[in-house]
Amino acid sequence: MTDAYFTTDDGAWFQPTDFARGPWDPEACHGGPPTSLLVRALEGLADVGPDQSLARLTVELVRPVPMAGFIVTASLRRRGRTATTTAAELVDGGRVCASATGLHLATVDLATPSAPMAAPVFDRSEPGAFPVPRDRMGGLTFFSHSLEVRDDPPSRAGNGGPTTLWMRTVAIVDGEDPSPRQRLGPLADCGNGISWNTHPDDLTCINPDLTLTLLREPVGTWFASRAATHAGPVGIGRSDADLFDVDGLVGHAAQTLVLRAT
């Protein structure tokens, strides 16, 4: 199997590899790799000026993204000098499986103070494992098999609860060198998988949306998530994660969660 989440012959139709499979349904993708494809599609729009940076990505995962493949499209909604909005869709047989809106903002050199935050330090991390076990899908290869993971020493790595870990993925599209923003997509969609409060064997924890906010352009191939999951009493939850690269804080990811006993 290729070391990527997707293959494509024409740049429009994408075939998932086993690495893209999610932990709940053998015929559906994990939300992270499709998120990266949506980022890739928006990055490819020529109408977004080079002085503007993707500041927010809002993803709606309205249907399972099929392992059988799908089409990706992207378009400009509004071009502005300060703010531009874009849209992208993953379509299967005429049905939208996932959609995204992008907000691209003009950037300036502006050194402003930020709230004090101790960032995880990559050189202090230790080799670890993704908190969703690799045997989760009964022997099938799935998303967890695609990851290199390093644990932040003070975290509860592998045991759920508030957790910080570093993650590096395979490539997004076979034969391409993904941008750091694309590489960040899978980690952004992992807050619930990193910081579950009830083991995935006992509680499904599926996010129908994802909002990713970027404070600057990410760098490198290793990214860290400092995540926590919160559950309400009626099967609705929320996951929040601060995201880091080797230079420090880069953004934030938020997921709304559907919680159900297995």
mmCIF file with all atom_site columns, C-alpha atoms in Angstrom, residues 36-243:
data_model
loop_
_atom_site.group_PDB
_atom_site.id
_atom_site.type_symbol
_atom_site.label_atom_id
_atom_site.label_alt_id
_atom_site.label_comp_id
_atom_site.label_asym_id
_atom_site.label_entity_id
_atom_site.label_seq_id
_atom_site.pdbx_PDB_ins_code
_atom_site.Cartn_x
_atom_site.Cartn_y
_atom_site.Cartn_z
_atom_site.occupancy
_atom_site.B_iso_or_equiv
_atom_site.pdbx_formal_charge
_atom_site.auth_seq_id
_atom_site.auth_comp_id
_atom_site.auth_asym_id
_atom_site.auth_atom_id
_atom_site.pdbx_PDB_model_num
ATOM 1   C CA . SER A 1 36  ? -6.590  17.755 4.461  1.00 0.00 ? 36  SER A CA 1
ATOM 2   C CA . LEU A 1 37  ? -8.012  17.284 0.963  1.00 0.00 ? 37  LEU A CA 1
ATOM 3   C CA . LEU A 1 38  ? -10.379 20.208 1.553  1.00 0.00 ? 38  LEU A CA 1
ATOM 4   C CA . VAL A 1 39  ? -7.404  22.351 2.653  1.00 0.00 ? 39  VAL A CA 1
ATOM 5   C CA . ARG A 1 40  ? -5.514  21.223 -0.461 1.00 0.00 ? 40  ARG A CA 1
ATOM 6   C CA . ALA A 1 41  ? -8.443  22.204 -2.676 1.00 0.00 ? 41  ALA A CA 1
ATOM 7   C CA . LEU A 1 42  ? -8.669  25.685 -1.162 1.00 0.00 ? 42  LEU A CA 1
ATOM 8   C CA . GLU A 1 43  ? -4.911  26.161 -1.449 1.00 0.00 ? 43  GLU A CA 1
ATOM 9   C CA . GLY A 1 44  ? -5.232  25.473 -5.173 1.00 0.00 ? 44  GLY A CA 1
ATOM 10  C CA . LEU A 1 45  ? -7.584  28.390 -5.847 1.00 0.00 ? 45  LEU A CA 1
ATOM 11  C CA . ALA A 1 46  ? -5.688  30.986 -7.878 1.00 0.00 ? 46  ALA A CA 1
ATOM 12  C CA . ASP A 1 47  ? -8.115  33.779 -6.925 1.00 0.00 ? 47  ASP A CA 1
ATOM 13  C CA . VAL A 1 48  ? -6.902  33.869 -3.319 1.00 0.00 ? 48  VAL A CA 1
ATOM 14  C CA . GLY A 1 49  ? -4.084  36.397 -3.220 1.00 0.00 ? 49  GLY A CA 1
ATOM 15  C CA . PRO A 1 50  ? -0.580  35.503 -2.013 1.00 0.00 ? 50  PRO A CA 1
ATOM 16  C CA . ASP A 1 51  ? -0.897  38.149 0.724  1.00 0.00 ? 51  ASP A CA 1
ATOM 17  C CA . GLN A 1 52  ? -3.787  36.254 2.344  1.00 0.00 ? 52  GLN A CA 1
ATOM 18  C CA . SER A 1 53  ? -3.524  33.284 4.679  1.00 0.00 ? 53  SER A CA 1
ATOM 19  C CA . LEU A 1 54  ? -6.101  30.628 5.573  1.00 0.00 ? 54  LEU A CA 1
ATOM 20  C CA . ALA A 1 55  ? -7.182  31.794 9.020  1.00 0.00 ? 55  ALA A CA 1
ATOM 21  C CA . ARG A 1 56  ? -10.252 29.612 9.574  1.00 0.00 ? 56  ARG A CA 1
ATOM 22  C CA . LEU A 1 57  ? -11.561 26.378 8.093  1.00 0.00 ? 57  LEU A CA 1
ATOM 23  C CA . THR A 1 58  ? -15.054 25.184 9.019  1.00 0.00 ? 58  THR A CA 1
ATOM 24  C CA . VAL A 1 59  ? -15.820 21.604 7.989  1.00 0.00 ? 59  VAL A CA 1
ATOM 25  C CA . GLU A 1 60  ? -19.257 19.960 8.005  1.00 0.00 ? 60  GLU A CA 1
ATOM 26  C CA . LEU A 1 61  ? -19.086 16.162 7.862  1.00 0.00 ? 61  LEU A CA 1
ATOM 27  C CA . VAL A 1 62  ? -22.682 15.643 6.777  1.00 0.00 ? 62  VAL A CA 1
ATOM 28  C CA . ARG A 1 63  ? -22.381 12.009 5.611  1.00 0.00 ? 63  ARG A CA 1
ATOM 29  C CA . PRO A 1 64  ? -19.795 9.250  5.970  1.00 0.00 ? 64  PRO A CA 1
ATOM 30  C CA . VAL A 1 65  ? -16.956 9.863  3.514  1.00 0.00 ? 65  VAL A CA 1
ATOM 31  C CA . PRO A 1 66  ? -16.831 6.628  1.483  1.00 0.00 ? 66  PRO A CA 1
ATOM 32  C CA . MET A 1 67  ? -13.749 4.467  1.168  1.00 0.00 ? 67  MET A CA 1
ATOM 33  C CA . ALA A 1 68  ? -14.999 3.795  -2.389 1.00 0.00 ? 68  ALA A CA 1
ATOM 34  C CA . GLY A 1 69  ? -13.856 7.266  -3.493 1.00 0.00 ? 69  GLY A CA 1
ATOM 35  C CA . PHE A 1 70  ? -15.265 10.708 -4.241 1.00 0.00 ? 70  PHE A CA 1
ATOM 36  C CA . ILE A 1 71  ? -14.837 13.977 -6.155 1.00 0.00 ? 71  ILE A CA 1
ATOM 37  C CA . VAL A 1 72  ? -13.397 17.176 -4.647 1.00 0.00 ? 72  VAL A CA 1
ATOM 38  C CA . THR A 1 73  ? -14.379 20.631 -5.921 1.00 0.00 ? 73  THR A CA 1
ATOM 39  C CA . ALA A 1 74  ? -13.475 24.137 -4.757 1.00 0.00 ? 74  ALA A CA 1
ATOM 40  C CA . SER A 1 75  ? -14.679 27.651 -5.559 1.00 0.00 ? 75  SER A CA 1
ATOM 41  C CA . LEU A 1 76  ? -14.262 31.295 -4.628 1.00 0.00 ? 76  LEU A CA 1
ATOM 42  C CA . ARG A 1 77  ? -17.217 32.842 -2.788 1.00 0.00 ? 77  ARG A CA 1
ATOM 43  C CA . ARG A 1 78  ? -16.025 36.407 -2.301 1.00 0.00 ? 78  ARG A CA 1
ATOM 44  C CA . ARG A 1 79  ? -12.710 38.139 -2.955 1.00 0.00 ? 79  ARG A CA 1
ATOM 45  C CA . GLY A 1 80  ? -11.830 41.039 -0.691 1.00 0.00 ? 80  GLY A CA 1
ATOM 46  C CA . ARG A 1 81  ? -8.717  43.047 0.066  1.00 0.00 ? 81  ARG A CA 1
ATOM 47  C CA . THR A 1 82  ? -8.749  42.033 3.742  1.00 0.00 ? 82  THR A CA 1
ATOM 48  C CA . ALA A 1 83  ? -10.975 38.931 3.801  1.00 0.00 ? 83  ALA A CA 1
ATOM 49  C CA . THR A 1 84  ? -11.720 36.315 1.155  1.00 0.00 ? 84  THR A CA 1
ATOM 50  C CA . THR A 1 85  ? -14.132 33.407 1.561  1.00 0.00 ? 85  THR A CA 1
ATOM 51  C CA . THR A 1 86  ? -13.873 30.097 -0.271 1.00 0.00 ? 86  THR A CA 1
ATOM 52  C CA . ALA A 1 87  ? -15.748 26.796 -0.332 1.00 0.00 ? 87  ALA A CA 1
ATOM 53  C CA . ALA A 1 88  ? -14.955 23.153 -1.083 1.00 0.00 ? 88  ALA A CA 1
ATOM 54  C CA . GLU A 1 89  ? -16.984 19.939 -1.256 1.00 0.00 ? 89  GLU A CA 1
ATOM 55  C CA . LEU A 1 90  ? -16.432 16.181 -1.261 1.00 0.00 ? 90  LEU A CA 1
ATOM 56  C CA . VAL A 1 91  ? -19.103 14.628 -3.470 1.00 0.00 ? 91  VAL A CA 1
ATOM 57  C CA . ASP A 1 92  ? -20.088 10.978 -3.907 1.00 0.00 ? 92  ASP A CA 1
ATOM 58  C CA . GLY A 1 93  ? -22.625 10.162 -6.625 1.00 0.00 ? 93  GLY A CA 1
ATOM 59  C CA . GLY A 1 94  ? -24.051 13.671 -6.564 1.00 0.00 ? 94  GLY A CA 1
ATOM 60  C CA . ARG A 1 95  ? -24.358 13.707 -2.769 1.00 0.00 ? 95  ARG A CA 1
ATOM 61  C CA . VAL A 1 96  ? -22.231 16.044 -0.658 1.00 0.00 ? 96  VAL A CA 1
ATOM 62  C CA . CYS A 1 97  ? -20.422 14.052 2.031  1.00 0.00 ? 97  CYS A CA 1
ATOM 63  C CA . ALA A 1 98  ? -18.355 16.891 3.468  1.00 0.00 ? 98  ALA A CA 1
ATOM 64  C CA . SER A 1 99  ? -18.164 20.618 2.851  1.00 0.00 ? 99  SER A CA 1
ATOM 65  C CA . ALA A 1 100 ? -15.849 23.361 4.026  1.00 0.00 ? 100 ALA A CA 1
ATOM 66  C CA . THR A 1 101 ? -15.746 27.123 4.076  1.00 0.00 ? 101 THR A CA 1
ATOM 67  C CA . GLY A 1 102 ? -12.450 28.944 4.276  1.00 0.00 ? 102 GLY A CA 1
ATOM 68  C CA . LEU A 1 103 ? -11.729 32.410 5.580  1.00 0.00 ? 103 LEU A CA 1
ATOM 69  C CA . HIS A 1 104 ? -8.501  33.875 4.199  1.00 0.00 ? 104 HIS A CA 1
ATOM 70  C CA . LEU A 1 105 ? -7.183  37.051 5.807  1.00 0.00 ? 105 LEU A CA 1
ATOM 71  C CA . ALA A 1 106 ? -4.566  39.532 4.637  1.00 0.00 ? 106 ALA A CA 1
ATOM 72  C CA . THR A 1 107 ? -1.431  39.346 6.780  1.00 0.00 ? 107 THR A CA 1
ATOM 73  C CA . VAL A 1 108 ? 0.812   42.121 8.087  1.00 0.00 ? 108 VAL A CA 1
ATOM 74  C CA . ASP A 1 109 ? 3.935   42.256 10.229 1.00 0.00 ? 109 ASP A CA 1
ATOM 75  C CA . LEU A 1 110 ? 2.549   42.933 13.696 1.00 0.00 ? 110 LEU A CA 1
ATOM 76  C CA . ALA A 1 111 ? 4.349   41.747 16.817 1.00 0.00 ? 111 ALA A CA 1
ATOM 77  C CA . THR A 1 112 ? 1.577   41.628 19.423 1.00 0.00 ? 112 THR A CA 1
ATOM 78  C CA . PRO A 1 113 ? 1.699   39.906 22.817 1.00 0.00 ? 113 PRO A CA 1
ATOM 79  C CA . SER A 1 114 ? -0.212  36.685 23.352 1.00 0.00 ? 114 SER A CA 1
ATOM 80  C CA . ALA A 1 115 ? -1.589  35.096 26.493 1.00 0.00 ? 115 ALA A CA 1
ATOM 81  C CA . PRO A 1 116 ? 1.189   33.205 28.305 1.00 0.00 ? 116 PRO A CA 1
ATOM 82  C CA . MET A 1 117 ? 1.113   29.529 27.332 1.00 0.00 ? 117 MET A CA 1
ATOM 83  C CA . ALA A 1 118 ? 3.705   26.854 27.945 1.00 0.00 ? 118 ALA A CA 1
ATOM 84  C CA . ALA A 1 119 ? 4.152   25.036 24.659 1.00 0.00 ? 119 ALA A CA 1
ATOM 85  C CA . PRO A 1 120 ? 5.128   21.360 24.441 1.00 0.00 ? 120 PRO A CA 1
ATOM 86  C CA . VAL A 1 121 ? 8.775   20.879 23.491 1.00 0.00 ? 121 VAL A CA 1
ATOM 87  C CA . PHE A 1 122 ? 9.390   18.293 20.798 1.00 0.00 ? 122 PHE A CA 1
ATOM 88  C CA . ASP A 1 123 ? 12.887  17.407 22.070 1.00 0.00 ? 123 ASP A CA 1
ATOM 89  C CA . ARG A 1 124 ? 11.391  16.401 25.429 1.00 0.00 ? 124 ARG A CA 1
ATOM 90  C CA . SER A 1 125 ? 8.766   14.115 23.921 1.00 0.00 ? 125 SER A CA 1
ATOM 91  C CA . GLU A 1 126 ? 8.966   10.331 24.008 1.00 0.00 ? 126 GLU A CA 1
ATOM 92  C CA . PRO A 1 127 ? 7.943   7.648  21.463 1.00 0.00 ? 127 PRO A CA 1
ATOM 93  C CA . GLY A 1 128 ? 4.352   6.614  22.036 1.00 0.00 ? 128 GLY A CA 1
ATOM 94  C CA . ALA A 1 129 ? 1.211   5.163  20.470 1.00 0.00 ? 129 ALA A CA 1
ATOM 95  C CA . PHE A 1 130 ? -2.031  6.718  19.288 1.00 0.00 ? 130 PHE A CA 1
ATOM 96  C CA . PRO A 1 131 ? -4.748  6.359  21.970 1.00 0.00 ? 131 PRO A CA 1
ATOM 97  C CA . VAL A 1 132 ? -7.097  4.483  19.599 1.00 0.00 ? 132 VAL A CA 1
ATOM 98  C CA . PRO A 1 133 ? -5.505  0.979  19.507 1.00 0.00 ? 133 PRO A CA 1
ATOM 99  C CA . ARG A 1 134 ? -4.355  -0.467 16.191 1.00 0.00 ? 134 ARG A CA 1
ATOM 100 C CA . ASP A 1 135 ? -6.495  -3.588 16.713 1.00 0.00 ? 135 ASP A CA 1
ATOM 101 C CA . ARG A 1 136 ? -9.650  -1.453 16.924 1.00 0.00 ? 136 ARG A CA 1
ATOM 102 C CA . MET A 1 137 ? -10.937 -2.550 13.471 1.00 0.00 ? 137 MET A CA 1
ATOM 103 C CA . GLY A 1 138 ? -10.437 -6.282 13.912 1.00 0.00 ? 138 GLY A CA 1
ATOM 104 C CA . GLY A 1 139 ? -7.226  -6.549 11.923 1.00 0.00 ? 139 GLY A CA 1
ATOM 105 C CA . LEU A 1 140 ? -8.059  -4.008 9.200  1.00 0.00 ? 140 LEU A CA 1
ATOM 106 C CA . THR A 1 141 ? -5.518  -1.272 8.523  1.00 0.00 ? 141 THR A CA 1
ATOM 107 C CA . PHE A 1 142 ? -6.955  2.123  9.444  1.00 0.00 ? 142 PHE A CA 1
ATOM 108 C CA . PHE A 1 143 ? -5.985  5.652  10.433 1.00 0.00 ? 143 PHE A CA 1
ATOM 109 C CA . SER A 1 144 ? -4.001  4.725  13.571 1.00 0.00 ? 144 SER A CA 1
ATOM 110 C CA . HIS A 1 145 ? -1.565  2.696  11.433 1.00 0.00 ? 145 HIS A CA 1
ATOM 111 C CA . SER A 1 146 ? -0.592  5.814  9.451  1.00 0.00 ? 146 SER A CA 1
ATOM 112 C CA . LEU A 1 147 ? 0.815   7.748  12.399 1.00 0.00 ? 147 LEU A CA 1
ATOM 113 C CA . GLU A 1 148 ? 4.106   8.336  14.120 1.00 0.00 ? 148 GLU A CA 1
ATOM 114 C CA . VAL A 1 149 ? 3.375   9.491  17.664 1.00 0.00 ? 149 VAL A CA 1
ATOM 115 C CA . ARG A 1 150 ? 5.437   11.053 20.412 1.00 0.00 ? 150 ARG A CA 1
ATOM 116 C CA . ASP A 1 151 ? 4.046   11.689 23.897 1.00 0.00 ? 151 ASP A CA 1
ATOM 117 C CA . ASP A 1 152 ? 4.501   14.875 25.872 1.00 0.00 ? 152 ASP A CA 1
ATOM 118 C CA . PRO A 1 153 ? 5.892   13.517 29.182 1.00 0.00 ? 153 PRO A CA 1
ATOM 119 C CA . PRO A 1 154 ? 3.451   15.271 31.578 1.00 0.00 ? 154 PRO A CA 1
ATOM 120 C CA . SER A 1 155 ? 0.388   14.051 29.669 1.00 0.00 ? 155 SER A CA 1
ATOM 121 C CA . ARG A 1 156 ? -1.756  10.969 30.239 1.00 0.00 ? 156 ARG A CA 1
ATOM 122 C CA . ALA A 1 157 ? -0.679  9.518  26.912 1.00 0.00 ? 157 ALA A CA 1
ATOM 123 C CA . GLY A 1 158 ? -2.689  6.511  25.786 1.00 0.00 ? 158 GLY A CA 1
ATOM 124 C CA . ASN A 1 159 ? -5.085  6.615  28.729 1.00 0.00 ? 159 ASN A CA 1
ATOM 125 C CA . GLY A 1 160 ? -7.595  9.197  27.533 1.00 0.00 ? 160 GLY A CA 1
ATOM 126 C CA . GLY A 1 161 ? -8.449  12.368 29.422 1.00 0.00 ? 161 GLY A CA 1
ATOM 127 C CA . PRO A 1 162 ? -6.710  15.692 28.720 1.00 0.00 ? 162 PRO A CA 1
ATOM 128 C CA . THR A 1 163 ? -3.702  14.711 26.629 1.00 0.00 ? 163 THR A CA 1
ATOM 129 C CA . THR A 1 164 ? -0.836  16.274 24.712 1.00 0.00 ? 164 THR A CA 1
ATOM 130 C CA . LEU A 1 165 ? 0.883   14.364 21.939 1.00 0.00 ? 165 LEU A CA 1
ATOM 131 C CA . TRP A 1 166 ? 2.948   14.968 18.827 1.00 0.00 ? 166 TRP A CA 1
ATOM 132 C CA . MET A 1 167 ? 1.910   13.349 15.567 1.00 0.00 ? 167 MET A CA 1
ATOM 133 C CA . ARG A 1 168 ? 3.356   12.956 12.076 1.00 0.00 ? 168 ARG A CA 1
ATOM 134 C CA . THR A 1 169 ? 1.301   11.470 9.235  1.00 0.00 ? 169 THR A CA 1
ATOM 135 C CA . VAL A 1 170 ? 1.950   9.849  5.901  1.00 0.00 ? 170 VAL A CA 1
ATOM 136 C CA . ALA A 1 171 ? 1.516   12.011 2.801  1.00 0.00 ? 171 ALA A CA 1
ATOM 137 C CA . ILE A 1 172 ? -1.963  13.242 1.921  1.00 0.00 ? 172 ILE A CA 1
ATOM 138 C CA . VAL A 1 173 ? -1.920  12.468 -1.834 1.00 0.00 ? 173 VAL A CA 1
ATOM 139 C CA . ASP A 1 174 ? 0.425   9.881  -3.291 1.00 0.00 ? 174 ASP A CA 1
ATOM 140 C CA . GLY A 1 175 ? 3.378   11.477 -5.071 1.00 0.00 ? 175 GLY A CA 1
ATOM 141 C CA . GLU A 1 176 ? 2.895   14.934 -3.528 1.00 0.00 ? 176 GLU A CA 1
ATOM 142 C CA . ASP A 1 177 ? 4.764   16.757 -0.776 1.00 0.00 ? 177 ASP A CA 1
ATOM 143 C CA . PRO A 1 178 ? 1.909   18.171 1.330  1.00 0.00 ? 178 PRO A CA 1
ATOM 144 C CA . SER A 1 179 ? 1.972   21.677 2.711  1.00 0.00 ? 179 SER A CA 1
ATOM 145 C CA . PRO A 1 180 ? 2.215   22.001 6.509  1.00 0.00 ? 180 PRO A CA 1
ATOM 146 C CA . ARG A 1 181 ? -1.422  23.147 6.543  1.00 0.00 ? 181 ARG A CA 1
ATOM 147 C CA . GLN A 1 182 ? -2.444  19.922 4.847  1.00 0.00 ? 182 GLN A CA 1
ATOM 148 C CA . ARG A 1 183 ? -0.351  17.900 7.301  1.00 0.00 ? 183 ARG A CA 1
ATOM 149 C CA . LEU A 1 184 ? -2.078  19.661 10.193 1.00 0.00 ? 184 LEU A CA 1
ATOM 150 C CA . GLY A 1 185 ? -5.541  18.562 9.019  1.00 0.00 ? 185 GLY A CA 1
ATOM 151 C CA . PRO A 1 186 ? -5.510  15.009 10.415 1.00 0.00 ? 186 PRO A CA 1
ATOM 152 C CA . LEU A 1 187 ? -4.256  16.138 13.823 1.00 0.00 ? 187 LEU A CA 1
ATOM 153 C CA . ALA A 1 188 ? -6.883  18.884 13.982 1.00 0.00 ? 188 ALA A CA 1
ATOM 154 C CA . ASP A 1 189 ? -9.573  16.204 13.661 1.00 0.00 ? 189 ASP A CA 1
ATOM 155 C CA . CYS A 1 190 ? -8.068  13.999 16.379 1.00 0.00 ? 190 CYS A CA 1
ATOM 156 C CA . GLY A 1 191 ? -8.974  15.914 19.546 1.00 0.00 ? 191 GLY A CA 1
ATOM 157 C CA . ASN A 1 192 ? -11.734 13.453 20.430 1.00 0.00 ? 192 ASN A CA 1
ATOM 158 C CA . GLY A 1 193 ? -9.549  10.441 19.633 1.00 0.00 ? 193 GLY A CA 1
ATOM 159 C CA . ILE A 1 194 ? -6.676  11.767 21.718 1.00 0.00 ? 194 ILE A CA 1
ATOM 160 C CA . SER A 1 195 ? -8.618  12.812 24.816 1.00 0.00 ? 195 SER A CA 1
ATOM 161 C CA . TRP A 1 196 ? -11.549 10.389 25.121 1.00 0.00 ? 196 TRP A CA 1
ATOM 162 C CA . ASN A 1 197 ? -12.995 10.033 28.619 1.00 0.00 ? 197 ASN A CA 1
ATOM 163 C CA . THR A 1 198 ? -14.631 6.644  27.964 1.00 0.00 ? 198 THR A CA 1
ATOM 164 C CA . HIS A 1 199 ? -12.733 3.988  26.009 1.00 0.00 ? 199 HIS A CA 1
ATOM 165 C CA . PRO A 1 200 ? -13.690 3.826  22.298 1.00 0.00 ? 200 PRO A CA 1
ATOM 166 C CA . ASP A 1 201 ? -14.769 0.207  22.774 1.00 0.00 ? 201 ASP A CA 1
ATOM 167 C CA . ASP A 1 202 ? -17.510 1.434  25.122 1.00 0.00 ? 202 ASP A CA 1
ATOM 168 C CA . LEU A 1 203 ? -18.546 4.768  23.603 1.00 0.00 ? 203 LEU A CA 1
ATOM 169 C CA . THR A 1 204 ? -18.632 6.009  20.024 1.00 0.00 ? 204 THR A CA 1
ATOM 170 C CA . CYS A 1 205 ? -17.424 9.593  19.790 1.00 0.00 ? 205 CYS A CA 1
ATOM 171 C CA . ILE A 1 206 ? -18.090 10.984 16.302 1.00 0.00 ? 206 ILE A CA 1
ATOM 172 C CA . ASN A 1 207 ? -17.705 14.614 15.247 1.00 0.00 ? 207 ASN A CA 1
ATOM 173 C CA . PRO A 1 208 ? -20.043 15.961 12.532 1.00 0.00 ? 208 PRO A CA 1
ATOM 174 C CA . ASP A 1 209 ? -18.027 19.180 12.316 1.00 0.00 ? 209 ASP A CA 1
ATOM 175 C CA . LEU A 1 210 ? -14.586 20.691 12.794 1.00 0.00 ? 210 LEU A CA 1
ATOM 176 C CA . THR A 1 211 ? -13.487 24.314 13.089 1.00 0.00 ? 211 THR A CA 1
ATOM 177 C CA . LEU A 1 212 ? -9.780  24.967 12.634 1.00 0.00 ? 212 LEU A CA 1
ATOM 178 C CA . THR A 1 213 ? -8.329  28.408 13.389 1.00 0.00 ? 213 THR A CA 1
ATOM 179 C CA . LEU A 1 214 ? -4.763  29.230 12.341 1.00 0.00 ? 214 LEU A CA 1
ATOM 180 C CA . LEU A 1 215 ? -2.832  32.117 13.890 1.00 0.00 ? 215 LEU A CA 1
ATOM 181 C CA . ARG A 1 216 ? 0.009   31.815 11.375 1.00 0.00 ? 216 ARG A CA 1
ATOM 182 C CA . GLU A 1 217 ? 1.405   29.468 8.779  1.00 0.00 ? 217 GLU A CA 1
ATOM 183 C CA . PRO A 1 218 ? 2.455   26.159 10.399 1.00 0.00 ? 218 PRO A CA 1
ATOM 184 C CA . VAL A 1 219 ? 5.932   24.781 9.733  1.00 0.00 ? 219 VAL A CA 1
ATOM 185 C CA . GLY A 1 220 ? 7.478   21.328 9.589  1.00 0.00 ? 220 GLY A CA 1
ATOM 186 C CA . THR A 1 221 ? 6.015   17.828 9.646  1.00 0.00 ? 221 THR A CA 1
ATOM 187 C CA . TRP A 1 222 ? 5.501   17.232 13.383 1.00 0.00 ? 222 TRP A CA 1
ATOM 188 C CA . PHE A 1 223 ? 2.525   18.844 15.134 1.00 0.00 ? 223 PHE A CA 1
ATOM 189 C CA . ALA A 1 224 ? 1.219   18.621 18.688 1.00 0.00 ? 224 ALA A CA 1
ATOM 190 C CA . SER A 1 225 ? -2.325  18.673 20.039 1.00 0.00 ? 225 SER A CA 1
ATOM 191 C CA . ARG A 1 226 ? -3.183  19.589 23.629 1.00 0.00 ? 226 ARG A CA 1
ATOM 192 C CA . ALA A 1 227 ? -6.750  18.276 23.739 1.00 0.00 ? 227 ALA A CA 1
ATOM 193 C CA . ALA A 1 228 ? -9.620  17.833 26.188 1.00 0.00 ? 228 ALA A CA 1
ATOM 194 C CA . THR A 1 229 ? -13.078 16.337 25.642 1.00 0.00 ? 229 THR A CA 1
ATOM 195 C CA . HIS A 1 230 ? -16.194 17.432 27.529 1.00 0.00 ? 230 HIS A CA 1
ATOM 196 C CA . ALA A 1 231 ? -19.464 15.466 27.607 1.00 0.00 ? 231 ALA A CA 1
ATOM 197 C CA . GLY A 1 232 ? -22.978 16.613 28.423 1.00 0.00 ? 232 GLY A CA 1
ATOM 198 C CA . PRO A 1 233 ? -25.757 14.406 29.869 1.00 0.00 ? 233 PRO A CA 1
ATOM 199 C CA . VAL A 1 234 ? -27.719 13.980 26.602 1.00 0.00 ? 234 VAL A CA 1
ATOM 200 C CA . GLY A 1 235 ? -25.150 12.437 24.239 1.00 0.00 ? 235 GLY A CA 1
ATOM 201 C CA . ILE A 1 236 ? -23.611 15.709 23.012 1.00 0.00 ? 236 ILE A CA 1
ATOM 202 C CA . GLY A 1 237 ? -20.000 16.618 23.640 1.00 0.00 ? 237 GLY A CA 1
ATOM 203 C CA . ARG A 1 238 ? -17.211 18.945 22.613 1.00 0.00 ? 238 ARG A CA 1
ATOM 204 C CA . SER A 1 239 ? -13.491 18.574 22.061 1.00 0.00 ? 239 SER A CA 1
ATOM 205 C CA . ASP A 1 240 ? -11.087 21.508 22.200 1.00 0.00 ? 240 ASP A CA 1
ATOM 206 C CA . ALA A 1 241 ? -7.426  21.372 21.220 1.00 0.00 ? 241 ALA A CA 1
ATOM 207 C CA . ASP A 1 242 ? -4.607  23.888 21.057 1.00 0.00 ? 242 ASP A CA 1
ATOM 208 C CA . LEU A 1 243 ? -2.306  23.023 18.155 1.00 0.00 ? 243 LEU A CA 1
#
